XYZ file of C-alpha atoms in Angstrom:
567
model
C 28.977 -32.269 -65.782
C 32.619 -31.192 -66.159
C 31.968 -27.942 -64.267
C 30.097 -29.804 -61.498
C 32.966 -32.278 -61.054
C 35.539 -29.451 -60.999
C 33.486 -27.468 -58.443
C 33.041 -30.536 -56.221
C 36.782 -31.313 -56.390
C 37.685 -27.687 -55.448
C 35.221 -27.784 -52.544
C 36.707 -31.112 -51.368
C 40.231 -29.613 -51.454
C 39.116 -26.590 -49.455
C 37.176 -28.655 -46.882
C 40.167 -31.013 -46.319
C 42.539 -28.024 -46.011
C 40.296 -26.207 -43.481
C 39.755 -29.456 -41.550
C 43.500 -30.143 -41.287
C 44.261 -26.544 -40.220
C 41.550 -26.576 -37.530
C 42.606 -30.059 -36.341
C 46.259 -29.031 -35.978
C 45.192 -26.043 -33.884
C 42.994 -28.282 -31.658
C 45.520 -31.100 -31.146
C 44.401 -33.527 -33.916
C 41.287 -34.694 -32.008
C 37.814 -33.595 -33.178
C 34.229 -34.028 -31.919
C 31.047 -34.536 -33.940
C 29.940 -30.914 -33.233
C 33.048 -29.455 -34.932
C 31.796 -27.251 -37.826
C 34.620 -28.004 -40.366
C 34.170 -31.751 -39.740
C 30.422 -31.511 -40.357
C 31.002 -29.524 -43.557
C 33.597 -32.122 -44.659
C 31.001 -34.889 -44.332
C 28.409 -32.768 -46.196
C 30.867 -32.188 -49.107
C 31.827 -35.901 -49.060
C 28.160 -36.877 -49.282
C 27.645 -34.519 -52.248
C 30.674 -36.091 -53.988
C 29.442 -39.661 -53.378
C 25.904 -38.832 -54.543
C 27.073 -37.202 -57.794
C 25.726 -39.327 -60.684
C 24.334 -42.047 -58.355
C 21.608 -44.291 -59.756
C 18.695 -44.205 -57.312
C 16.865 -47.491 -57.969
C 19.717 -50.058 -57.764
C 21.131 -51.071 -54.385
C 22.861 -54.198 -53.077
C 22.216 -53.320 -49.410
C 18.426 -53.724 -49.348
C 15.776 -51.872 -47.376
C 17.624 -51.969 -44.045
C 20.161 -49.423 -45.390
C 23.176 -50.717 -43.416
C 26.377 -52.624 -44.199
C 26.236 -54.728 -41.020
C 23.836 -57.345 -42.407
C 25.994 -58.314 -45.431
C 29.163 -58.262 -43.291
C 27.605 -60.574 -40.683
C 26.535 -62.994 -43.399
C 30.103 -62.969 -44.781
C 31.532 -63.624 -41.293
C 29.147 -66.529 -40.721
C 29.948 -68.162 -44.050
C 33.681 -67.401 -44.212
C 35.323 -66.464 -40.882
C 38.795 -65.989 -42.397
C 39.999 -62.536 -43.406
C 41.183 -63.673 -46.837
C 37.772 -65.079 -47.659
C 36.155 -61.831 -46.547
C 38.482 -59.893 -48.854
C 37.605 -62.132 -51.796
C 33.898 -61.750 -51.067
C 34.295 -57.964 -50.986
C 36.058 -58.118 -54.359
C 33.108 -60.083 -55.758
C 30.697 -57.253 -54.922
C 29.122 -55.425 -57.939
C 31.266 -52.817 -59.710
C 30.675 -49.073 -59.564
C 29.268 -49.103 -63.109
C 26.033 -50.617 -61.783
C 25.495 -47.823 -59.281
C 26.910 -44.681 -61.002
C 26.317 -42.935 -64.296
C 29.248 -42.984 -66.810
C 29.946 -39.249 -66.208
C 29.786 -39.443 -62.392
C 32.539 -38.066 -60.154
C 33.564 -41.487 -58.806
C 33.999 -42.824 -62.360
C 36.400 -40.044 -63.510
C 39.886 -38.841 -62.572
C 38.491 -36.400 -60.005
C 37.444 -39.409 -57.876
C 41.072 -40.602 -57.769
C 42.181 -37.095 -56.700
C 39.600 -37.084 -53.872
C 40.786 -40.536 -52.712
C 44.351 -39.176 -52.586
C 43.149 -36.205 -50.498
C 41.429 -38.557 -48.035
C 44.740 -40.350 -47.370
C 46.037 -37.200 -45.637
C 43.242 -37.447 -43.019
C 44.963 -40.426 -41.312
C 46.626 -37.966 -38.902
C 43.251 -36.996 -37.360
C 41.224 -38.619 -34.560
C 37.445 -38.002 -34.563
C 34.792 -39.039 -32.018
C 31.627 -39.843 -34.039
C 28.302 -41.535 -33.249
C 26.373 -42.573 -36.390
C 22.733 -43.632 -35.916
C 20.341 -45.330 -38.322
C 18.156 -42.231 -38.449
C 21.055 -40.141 -39.805
C 21.263 -42.372 -42.904
C 17.668 -41.503 -43.894
C 18.148 -37.724 -43.537
C 18.511 -35.471 -46.549
C 21.837 -34.172 -47.853
C 22.897 -31.044 -45.955
C 23.638 -27.653 -47.531
C 27.282 -26.575 -47.823
C 28.232 -23.522 -45.709
C 30.646 -21.594 -47.965
C 31.396 -18.909 -45.352
C 34.050 -21.218 -43.799
C 36.098 -21.272 -47.020
C 35.992 -17.568 -47.993
C 39.351 -15.876 -47.388
C 40.069 -12.224 -46.490
C 42.621 -10.961 -49.008
C 42.906 -7.359 -47.776
C 46.350 -7.842 -46.198
C 48.109 -9.248 -49.283
C 51.080 -7.458 -50.859
C 51.303 -6.201 -54.444
C 53.223 -9.321 -55.541
C 50.224 -11.596 -54.714
C 47.743 -10.019 -57.104
C 47.391 -13.186 -59.157
C 46.574 -15.325 -56.104
C 43.952 -12.812 -55.012
C 42.261 -12.966 -58.434
C 42.226 -16.790 -58.348
C 40.662 -16.675 -54.861
C 37.956 -14.319 -56.145
C 37.278 -16.664 -59.085
C 37.105 -19.654 -56.713
C 34.627 -17.762 -54.562
C 32.565 -17.064 -57.683
C 32.518 -20.805 -58.434
C 31.391 -21.484 -54.858
C 28.542 -18.988 -55.165
C 27.465 -20.632 -58.454
C 27.499 -24.041 -56.759
C 25.435 -22.644 -53.888
C 22.902 -21.203 -56.355
C 22.703 -24.603 -58.080
C 22.034 -26.339 -54.764
C 19.381 -23.760 -53.922
C 17.648 -24.331 -57.283
C 17.759 -28.116 -56.625
C 16.222 -27.657 -53.154
C 13.538 -25.351 -54.641
C 12.689 -28.053 -57.216
C 12.520 -30.707 -54.487
C 10.234 -28.490 -52.419
C 7.998 -27.934 -55.469
C 7.762 -31.697 -56.011
C 6.961 -32.215 -52.321
C 4.271 -29.512 -52.496
C 2.706 -31.248 -55.509
C 2.773 -34.567 -53.611
C 1.177 -32.915 -50.584
C -1.560 -31.430 -52.785
C -2.267 -34.881 -54.262
C -2.367 -36.501 -50.801
C -4.607 -33.655 -49.551
C -7.019 -34.255 -52.436
C -7.033 -38.025 -51.760
C -7.601 -37.508 -48.032
C -10.331 -35.011 -48.800
C -12.095 -37.529 -51.043
C -11.766 -40.198 -48.353
C -13.071 -37.758 -45.736
C -16.065 -36.866 -47.901
C -16.782 -40.585 -48.459
C -16.473 -41.245 -44.715
C -18.800 -38.333 -43.881
C -21.342 -39.641 -46.419
C -21.117 -43.104 -44.882
C -21.521 -41.690 -41.376
C -24.590 -39.727 -42.515
C -26.132 -42.854 -44.084
C -25.442 -44.867 -40.931
C -26.991 -42.137 -38.797
C -30.117 -42.187 -40.993
C -30.320 -45.979 -40.712
C -29.907 -45.705 -36.924
C -32.718 -43.141 -36.795
C -34.965 -45.416 -38.826
C -34.190 -48.366 -36.532
C -34.958 -46.256 -33.461
C -38.341 -45.288 -34.941
C -39.101 -48.939 -35.687
C -38.120 -49.901 -32.115
C -40.432 -47.247 -30.709
C -43.321 -48.481 -32.893
C -42.701 -52.064 -31.794
C -42.604 -50.982 -28.148
C -45.847 -49.048 -28.484
C -47.521 -51.984 -30.199
C -46.249 -54.430 -27.604
C -47.384 -52.165 -24.761
C -50.806 -51.788 -26.366
C -51.103 -55.523 -26.862
C -50.043 -56.149 -23.251
C -52.681 -53.721 -21.983
C -55.326 -55.307 -24.169
C -54.380 -58.752 -22.935
C -54.463 -57.549 -19.335
C -57.954 -56.085 -19.767
C -59.109 -59.241 -21.469
C -57.659 -61.346 -18.671
C -59.358 -59.203 -16.019
C -62.715 -59.228 -17.784
C -62.566 -62.852 -18.885
C -60.578 -64.205 -15.902
C -63.394 -66.247 -14.682
C -64.686 -67.396 -18.027
C -61.468 -68.011 -19.966
C -59.194 -69.745 -17.467
C -58.704 -72.540 -19.911
C -57.320 -70.168 -22.599
C -54.740 -68.656 -20.181
C -51.976 -70.983 -21.350
C -52.394 -69.736 -24.959
C -52.198 -66.143 -23.802
C -49.046 -66.922 -21.798
C -47.430 -68.400 -24.906
C -48.323 -65.289 -26.919
C -46.816 -63.126 -24.178
C -43.570 -65.141 -24.249
C -43.340 -64.748 -28.063
C -43.692 -60.982 -27.769
C -40.991 -60.961 -25.060
C -38.604 -62.871 -27.374
C -39.232 -60.353 -30.128
C -38.342 -57.542 -27.709
C -35.063 -59.280 -26.782
C -34.147 -59.688 -30.448
C -34.864 -56.015 -31.100
C -32.609 -55.077 -28.181
C -29.765 -57.194 -29.620
C -30.170 -55.519 -33.021
C -30.048 -52.122 -31.319
C -26.800 -53.015 -29.471
C -25.157 -54.135 -32.740
C -26.146 -50.872 -34.408
C -24.668 -48.904 -31.486
C -21.370 -50.847 -31.886
C -21.244 -50.001 -35.615
C -21.863 -46.345 -34.745
C -18.927 -46.387 -32.306
C -16.681 -47.865 -35.043
C -17.704 -45.074 -37.426
C -16.949 -42.472 -34.728
C -13.473 -44.061 -34.262
C -12.841 -43.819 -38.030
C -13.841 -40.160 -37.894
C -11.336 -39.477 -35.080
C -8.592 -41.229 -37.100
C -9.351 -38.961 -40.070
C -9.074 -35.906 -37.801
C -5.664 -37.165 -36.537
C -4.514 -37.589 -40.170
C -5.570 -34.009 -40.937
C -3.560 -32.765 -37.925
C -0.493 -34.682 -39.154
C -0.863 -33.009 -42.562
C -0.986 -29.579 -40.915
C 2.175 -30.458 -38.948
C 3.922 -31.444 -42.213
C 3.026 -28.082 -43.770
C 4.522 -26.307 -40.705
C 7.757 -28.267 -41.212
C 7.867 -27.177 -44.872
C 7.490 -23.566 -43.734
C 10.467 -24.045 -41.392
C 12.564 -25.339 -44.313
C 11.561 -22.228 -46.292
C 12.787 -20.047 -43.406
C 16.127 -21.931 -43.459
C 16.426 -21.353 -47.222
C 15.828 -17.640 -46.706
C 18.629 -17.552 -44.124
C 20.964 -19.205 -46.641
C 19.944 -16.581 -49.218
C 20.894 -13.847 -46.723
C 24.295 -15.526 -46.298
C 24.774 -15.417 -50.089
C 23.995 -11.690 -49.960
C 26.675 -11.243 -47.272
C 29.185 -13.082 -49.503
C 28.347 -10.717 -52.389
C 28.981 -7.726 -50.080
C 32.399 -9.166 -49.175
C 33.253 -9.513 -52.866
C 32.182 -5.889 -53.453
C 34.501 -4.686 -50.630
C 37.374 -6.686 -52.114
C 36.835 -5.054 -55.525
C 36.949 -1.618 -53.859
C 40.257 -2.522 -52.180
C 41.686 -3.577 -55.566
C 40.682 -0.187 -57.054
C 42.442 1.646 -54.190
C 45.635 -0.402 -54.817
C 45.491 0.580 -58.497
C 45.239 4.259 -57.558
C 48.309 3.927 -55.299
C 50.304 2.331 -58.130
C 49.325 5.137 -60.508
C 50.582 7.705 -57.965
C 53.898 5.793 -57.631
C 54.287 5.816 -61.438
C 53.775 9.605 -61.572
C 56.383 10.061 -58.789
C 58.894 7.923 -60.731
C 58.301 10.006 -63.866
C 59.034 13.187 -61.878
C 62.289 11.645 -60.600
C 63.388 10.755 -64.167
C 62.721 14.366 -65.247
C 64.861 15.651 -62.371
C 67.709 13.270 -63.327
C 67.568 14.476 -66.959
C 67.792 18.114 -65.842
C 70.816 17.315 -63.623
C 72.457 15.529 -66.588
C 72.061 18.633 -68.725
C 73.645 20.804 -66.016
C 76.628 18.437 -65.735
C 77.145 18.505 -69.529
C 77.185 22.322 -69.482
C 79.812 22.285 -66.678
C 81.917 19.820 -68.684
C 81.795 22.135 -71.738
C 82.856 25.096 -69.604
C 85.811 23.137 -68.213
C 86.882 22.134 -71.740
C 86.731 25.792 -72.837
C 88.814 26.852 -69.839
C 91.383 24.172 -70.681
C 91.612 25.356 -74.310
C 92.054 28.955 -73.120
C 94.842 27.885 -70.718
C 96.633 25.987 -73.479
C 96.386 28.992 -75.794
C 97.816 31.270 -73.077
C 100.703 28.912 -72.404
C 101.483 28.705 -76.122
C 101.531 32.493 -76.430
C 103.788 32.838 -73.403
C 106.236 30.317 -74.866
C 106.368 32.290 -78.172
C 106.711 35.704 -76.503
C 109.080 34.709 -73.702
C 111.316 32.265 -75.572
C 114.471 33.986 -74.215
C 113.178 34.213 -70.646
C 112.798 30.542 -69.936
C 115.012 30.550 -66.888
C 113.132 33.345 -65.178
C 109.738 31.949 -65.994
C 110.339 28.239 -65.185
C 108.637 28.701 -61.862
C 105.645 30.173 -63.605
C 105.702 27.231 -66.032
C 105.822 24.771 -63.148
C 102.851 26.560 -61.620
C 101.066 26.342 -64.937
C 101.843 22.607 -65.125
C 100.415 22.153 -61.644
C 97.289 24.035 -62.692
C 97.014 21.803 -65.777
C 97.375 18.648 -63.660
C 94.733 19.934 -61.264
C 92.481 20.727 -64.218
C 93.100 17.240 -65.620
C 92.221 15.749 -62.244
C 89.040 17.806 -62.179
C 88.311 16.709 -65.745
C 88.794 13.051 -64.759
C 86.525 13.526 -61.765
C 83.968 15.186 -64.037
C 84.215 12.244 -66.473
C 83.726 9.799 -63.596
C 80.707 11.761 -62.404
C 79.387 11.771 -65.969
C 79.765 7.965 -66.202
C 78.046 7.555 -62.819
C 75.208 9.757 -64.018
C 74.952 7.709 -67.231
C 74.695 4.540 -65.111
C 72.011 6.107 -62.970
C 70.186 7.197 -66.123
C 70.357 3.629 -67.448
C 68.985 2.346 -64.159
C 66.193 4.898 -64.289
C 65.401 3.808 -67.851
C 65.229 0.174 -66.681
C 62.951 1.117 -63.787
C 60.754 3.141 -66.164
C 60.474 0.107 -68.505
C 59.545 -2.076 -65.519
C 56.975 0.483 -64.459
C 55.538 0.532 -67.982
C 55.237 -3.268 -67.892
C 53.515 -3.005 -64.515
C 51.261 -0.342 -66.009
C 50.259 -2.781 -68.760
C 49.592 -5.440 -66.107
C 47.484 -2.907 -64.194
C 45.454 -2.224 -67.351
C 44.902 -5.977 -67.730
C 43.846 -6.128 -64.078
C 41.423 -3.266 -64.729
C 39.854 -5.253 -67.588
C 39.564 -8.342 -65.388
C 38.090 -6.179 -62.627
C 35.456 -4.859 -65.054
C 34.627 -8.431 -66.090
C 34.308 -9.427 -62.416
C 32.025 -6.452 -61.811
C 29.827 -7.541 -64.743
C 29.716 -11.092 -63.381
C 28.866 -9.706 -59.948
C 25.957 -7.714 -61.433
C 24.692 -10.867 -63.164
C 24.962 -12.805 -59.889
C 23.040 -10.063 -58.098
C 20.284 -10.285 -60.727
C 20.130 -14.068 -60.324
C 19.978 -13.698 -56.526
C 17.154 -11.142 -56.815
C 15.211 -13.448 -59.153
C 15.680 -16.373 -56.783
C 14.604 -14.197 -53.852
C 11.411 -13.247 -55.706
C 10.833 -16.915 -56.539
C 11.264 -17.878 -52.866
C 8.853 -15.137 -51.784
C 6.268 -16.366 -54.272
C 6.805 -19.939 -53.054
C 6.246 -18.767 -49.479
C 2.968 -17.143 -50.555
C 2.067 -20.329 -52.419
C 2.720 -22.430 -49.280
C 0.695 -20.067 -47.093
C -2.190 -20.339 -49.552
C -1.923 -24.141 -49.766
C -3.514 -24.468 -46.289
C -6.674 -22.804 -47.550
C -6.871 -24.937 -50.717
C -8.857 -27.757 -49.025
C -11.697 -25.378 -48.211
C -11.231 -23.299 -51.382
C -11.603 -26.284 -53.752
C -15.149 -27.072 -52.555
C -16.302 -23.460 -52.853
C -14.515 -22.952 -56.188
C -16.164 -26.086 -57.642
C -19.555 -24.695 -56.620
C -18.745 -21.246 -58.024
C -17.250 -22.426 -61.327
C -20.517 -24.125 -62.551
C -19.045 -25.955 -65.511
C -15.560 -24.286 -65.614
C -12.628 -26.701 -65.424
C -9.866 -26.124 -62.833
C -6.639 -26.781 -64.748
C -3.821 -28.708 -63.050
C -0.317 -27.256 -62.755
C 1.164 -29.964 -65.003
C -1.247 -29.210 -67.883
C -0.046 -25.603 -68.433
C 3.497 -24.658 -69.527
C 2.748 -21.135 -70.920
C 0.574 -18.253 -69.780
C -2.816 -18.287 -71.490
C -2.863 -14.519 -72.125
C 0.742 -13.447 -72.890
C 1.911 -17.006 -73.841
C 5.186 -16.662 -71.935
C 6.825 -19.837 -70.662
C 6.735 -20.501 -66.905
C 10.016 -20.783 -64.979
C 11.369 -20.440 -61.427
C 11.047 -16.641 -61.582
C 7.740 -16.653 -63.549
C 5.306 -18.582 -61.292
C 1.918 -20.167 -62.108
C -1.312 -18.623 -60.707
C -4.923 -19.872 -61.005
C -7.774 -17.499 -61.795
C -10.481 -18.136 -59.167
C -13.237 -17.298 -61.706
C -12.359 -19.262 -64.894
C -9.862 -21.796 -63.458
C -7.117 -21.210 -66.088
C -3.416 -20.650 -65.307
C -1.740 -17.219 -65.837
C 1.516 -15.479 -64.892
C 1.738 -12.862 -62.109
C 1.454 -9.821 -64.433
C -1.659 -11.200 -66.220
C -3.443 -12.112 -62.938
C -2.504 -9.283 -60.550
C -6.142 -8.165 -60.043
C -8.261 -9.057 -56.999
C -12.075 -9.113 -56.676
C -14.633 -10.489 -54.229
C -16.543 -13.394 -55.857
C -19.873 -14.921 -54.652
C -18.043 -17.997 -53.312
C -15.230 -15.922 -51.726
C -16.143 -13.204 -49.207
C -12.600 -11.837 -49.348
C -10.918 -10.491 -52.567
C -9.087 -13.259 -54.492
C -6.793 -13.415 -57.580
C -8.578 -12.889 -60.973
C -7.130 -12.674 -64.531
C -7.395 -9.460 -66.608
C -10.201 -10.701 -68.906
C -12.346 -11.977 -65.997
C -11.631 -8.720 -64.123
C -12.995 -6.548 -66.963
C -15.964 -8.920 -67.522
C -16.919 -8.934 -63.822
C -16.603 -5.134 -63.629
C -18.933 -4.799 -66.651
C -21.449 -7.115 -64.991
C -21.308 -5.150 -61.758
C -21.771 -1.848 -63.606
C -24.717 -3.249 -65.633
C -26.395 -4.674 -62.495
C -25.986 -1.390 -60.580
C -27.244 0.631 -63.600
C -30.368 -1.538 -63.973
């Protein structure tokens, strides 16, 4: 729950930031078709639905706030009374779980973020049908940033962006798993409704058949009565012709008998009309059942469209993974450039050290030359003690040479100090480069960890893709289940068709079923197996085309076929 709240809060921050940036570029006025605004409402709906209790509601079945507000306005027209009535509404504890987003500190942070949206103007049109629609899926491609143009000083921000993108991909995978579970529940509900409608259709067909038999019997009885009445009329006519002269007195009795027969014919006609009306009612019920079957087929087509949308979202997740892979490659190229810079700095330090050695050798040579000059001057003073006057000019020249040598020595010392400073600076830069090298090694470790996480995410995406493919096959086969169930019940002859809820492990390998390991029925024995234990296909007596069969039934049926062909 903590990770879900943190992910929702990060997504809310990003959606508000993108919405403000896009609104400032468009002049602070937005329409309902604006993509960042739609994504903001989707993220807001996810935040409000986090930890929401489904059963309790103070609004009622109309699902609108206008009814309670109108009642408040009728009872208390003043604004203060309306405020007090709003305060008396139930607290959030009755509608949210204790660990929900709106009950924690993250809810206060989101409320603070919403205050900054007062600078925007949006043109919206909310209908009652929009309130009954399902929660939309977050499009994370709007919030992914391109970090290729960042400098070397923003390495930490780039790593945090990559981690945030990883969190967004995890959230997207969680939403996909939730939508897959909802689709599975809806498929189970559709299967139950299909079975109920099939039972009702079979009962209606049986009733129609019985009514048709009764109608046929009534028609036969009507024909017999007509034949009898016609025969009796002919007999009476012959009798009246033969005995017209002799039985004139009995003519009134014969007329009464004729009238009774005519009444019976009228009653039979009325009964026939009533039976025809009942037959028309049964035909109307049959047409209604056909319309219901067409509606069910339309619902299955809609579910297939939702599966296509989920596949498109899975392709978008793949594109996001490719972007992350390109960013990792860019980080590796930056590391190679830094390594080359470090090697160039090491070469420069070596060159500076060699120049320092040369300068020290020159300084030693100058010191030796100075010592030799001093020794020469000392010797000349000892040898030419008496010729000081004549050699004063030479001494002055020697002093000038000494001063020039001292100046050169001072310049050499200054150069030496400057070189020492440069060497110290180079040492500092080398220490900084070593520290950066350590940081680069840490970045390499983090990059390896990110690569491992990326491999895990790719595995999860592949498993989910396989699960979606199997679900698509399962949905395509669900259309044929209404016809398959009748034929399978005839073919099983005593075998029980297990329900999906009754089996949690494969009957053969006893592995637990999951999103990646789907359930499959054997069309021969009716038990539930995994994909690896029921990958065989054979043509059964009730199925003209090859259908899925478990391994044990496959070997048993092959043995029977071989024994029948051998005999």
